[in-house]
XYZ file of C-alpha atoms in Angstrom:
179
model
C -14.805 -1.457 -31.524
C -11.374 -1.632 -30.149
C -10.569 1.952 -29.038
C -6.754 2.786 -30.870
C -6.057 5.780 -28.200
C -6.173 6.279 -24.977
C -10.030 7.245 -24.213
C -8.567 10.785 -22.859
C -6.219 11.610 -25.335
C -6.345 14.364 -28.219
C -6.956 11.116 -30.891
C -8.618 9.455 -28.211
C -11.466 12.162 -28.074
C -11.136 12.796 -31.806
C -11.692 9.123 -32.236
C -14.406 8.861 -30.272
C -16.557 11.979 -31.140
C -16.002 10.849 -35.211
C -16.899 7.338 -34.576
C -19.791 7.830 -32.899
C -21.187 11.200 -32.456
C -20.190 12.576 -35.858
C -21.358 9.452 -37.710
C -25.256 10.445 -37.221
C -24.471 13.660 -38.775
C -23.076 11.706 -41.873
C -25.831 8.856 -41.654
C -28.408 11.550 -41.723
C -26.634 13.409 -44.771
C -26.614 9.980 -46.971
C -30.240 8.982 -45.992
C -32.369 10.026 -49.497
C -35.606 9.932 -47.228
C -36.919 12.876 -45.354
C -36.197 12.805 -41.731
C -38.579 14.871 -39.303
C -37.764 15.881 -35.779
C -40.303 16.469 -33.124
C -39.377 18.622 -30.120
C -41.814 17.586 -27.457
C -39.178 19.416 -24.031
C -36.025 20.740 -23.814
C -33.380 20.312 -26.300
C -29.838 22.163 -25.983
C -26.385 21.146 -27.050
C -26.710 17.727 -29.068
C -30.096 17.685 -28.530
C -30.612 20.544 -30.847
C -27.866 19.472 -33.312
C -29.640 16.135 -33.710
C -32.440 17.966 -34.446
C -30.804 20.564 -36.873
C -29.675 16.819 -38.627
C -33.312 16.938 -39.545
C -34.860 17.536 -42.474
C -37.611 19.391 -40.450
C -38.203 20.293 -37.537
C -41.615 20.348 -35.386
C -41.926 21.762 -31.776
C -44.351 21.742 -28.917
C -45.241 24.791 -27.749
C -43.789 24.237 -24.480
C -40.117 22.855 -26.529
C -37.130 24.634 -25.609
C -33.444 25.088 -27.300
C -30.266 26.250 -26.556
C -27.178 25.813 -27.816
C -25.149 25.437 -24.433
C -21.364 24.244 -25.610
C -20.132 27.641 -24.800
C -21.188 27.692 -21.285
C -19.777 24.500 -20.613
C -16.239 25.307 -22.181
C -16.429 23.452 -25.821
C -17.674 23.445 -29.103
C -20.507 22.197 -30.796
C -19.289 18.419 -31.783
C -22.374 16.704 -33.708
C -22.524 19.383 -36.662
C -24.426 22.075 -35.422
C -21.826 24.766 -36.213
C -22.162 23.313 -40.117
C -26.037 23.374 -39.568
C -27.089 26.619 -37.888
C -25.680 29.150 -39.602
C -27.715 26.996 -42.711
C -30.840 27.708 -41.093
C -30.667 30.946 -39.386
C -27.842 32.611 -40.674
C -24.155 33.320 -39.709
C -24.972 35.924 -37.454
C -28.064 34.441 -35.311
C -26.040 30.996 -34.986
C -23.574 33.006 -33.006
C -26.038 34.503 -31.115
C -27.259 31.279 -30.073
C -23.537 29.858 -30.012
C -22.517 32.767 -27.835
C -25.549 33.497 -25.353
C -26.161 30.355 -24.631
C -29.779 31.932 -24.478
C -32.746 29.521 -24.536
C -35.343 30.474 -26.770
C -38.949 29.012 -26.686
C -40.915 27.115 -29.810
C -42.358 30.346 -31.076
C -38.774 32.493 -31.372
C -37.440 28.902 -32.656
C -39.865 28.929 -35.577
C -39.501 32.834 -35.921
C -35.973 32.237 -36.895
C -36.656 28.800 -38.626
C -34.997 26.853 -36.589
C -38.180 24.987 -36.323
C -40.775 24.477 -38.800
C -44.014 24.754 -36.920
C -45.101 24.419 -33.388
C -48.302 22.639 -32.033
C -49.842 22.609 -28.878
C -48.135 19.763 -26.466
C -50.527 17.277 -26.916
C -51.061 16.996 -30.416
C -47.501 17.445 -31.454
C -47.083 13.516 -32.083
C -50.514 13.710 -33.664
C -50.007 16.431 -35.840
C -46.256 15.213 -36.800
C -47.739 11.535 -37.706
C -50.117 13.425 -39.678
C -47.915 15.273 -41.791
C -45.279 12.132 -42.283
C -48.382 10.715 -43.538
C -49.069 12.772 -46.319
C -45.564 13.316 -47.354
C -45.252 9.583 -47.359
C -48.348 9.283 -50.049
C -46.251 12.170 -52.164
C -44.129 10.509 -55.548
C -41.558 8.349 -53.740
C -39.413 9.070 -56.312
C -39.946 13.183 -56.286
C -39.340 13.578 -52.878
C -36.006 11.924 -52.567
C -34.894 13.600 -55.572
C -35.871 16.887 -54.621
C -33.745 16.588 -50.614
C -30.969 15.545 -53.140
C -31.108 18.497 -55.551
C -31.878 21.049 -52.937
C -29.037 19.758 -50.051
C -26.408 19.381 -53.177
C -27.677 22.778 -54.697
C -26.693 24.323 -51.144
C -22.653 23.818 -52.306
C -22.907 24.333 -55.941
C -23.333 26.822 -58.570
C -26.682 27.869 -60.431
C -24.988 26.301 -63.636
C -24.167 23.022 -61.539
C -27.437 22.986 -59.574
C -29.789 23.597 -63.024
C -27.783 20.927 -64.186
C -28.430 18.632 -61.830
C -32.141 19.029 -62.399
C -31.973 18.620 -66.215
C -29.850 15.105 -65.022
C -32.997 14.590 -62.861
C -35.815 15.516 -64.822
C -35.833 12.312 -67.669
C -35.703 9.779 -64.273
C -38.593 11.401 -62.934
C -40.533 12.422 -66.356
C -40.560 8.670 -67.427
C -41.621 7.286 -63.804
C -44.543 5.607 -62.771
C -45.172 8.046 -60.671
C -45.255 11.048 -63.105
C -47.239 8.811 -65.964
C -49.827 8.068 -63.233
């Protein structure tokens, strides 16, 4: 793509960080199928934003995170001030935002940043395994129900219960649901 700025200008950066950072974030919002992360090192900055992008999030006991911007003089670029406060709350994002603190798999799943943490060598395994079974759930049931709960997350009870009543004749009268 033929860059419009100058690569170091204001737009130039702006450009750049929308078009290609910033479009994961997006492509990861749109996708209706769950999308698992799993940590098997160290993940700071983007690293752990990708990750937050994630539906959820699996870690290796050994997996580290740290939001780092701060440290290095910017802000967090790839979404992960819209994603960690979702997660952990306002006030332990800017913790993490602030300190720049690494925290290990166990803190990361005390907070639930992470979902669960394995031991290093079956992390894969145990991942696979789980992707596995979610992949033999109703098709239909689990895309519905990232839809409903990530569009709940900006609405009102009224809009969100009516967003399941919209819901509930697709799935009630699906092959899935008959079966």
């Amino acid at each position: 793509k033929f860059d419009t700025y100058a690569a170091n200008s204001p737009a130039g950066i702006k450009e750049r960080l929308v078009e290609n950072v910033q479009r994961l974030a997006l492509t990861f919002q749109e996708l209706d199928k769950p999308v698992i992360a799993a940590v098997n090192g160290v993940a700071t900055g983007g690293g752990v934003d990708i990750a937050l992008m994630c539906d959820l999030r699996f870690a290796a006991r050994s997996a580290r995170f740290s939001e780092s911007y701060v440290r290095m003089g910017l802000i967090p670029g790839a979404g992960g001030a819209y994603y960690l406060p979702r997660i952990v709350g306002s006030a332990k994002a800017l913790e993490l935002f602030w300190s720049c603190e690494s925290i290990d798999a166990e803190e990361a799943e005390r907070i639930g940043l992470v979902n669960r943490v394995f031991d290093d060598d079956s992390l894969m395994d145990s991942t696979l395994e789980f992707a596995r079974k979610l992949a033999a759930r109703a098709p239909l049931s689990v895309r519905l129900v990232k839809k409903i709960l990530y569009q709940s997350l900006v609405s009102d009870l009224r809009g969100a219960l009516d967003l399941v009543a919209s819901n509930m004749p697709v799935v009630r009268l699906s092959d899935d649901h008959q079966e």
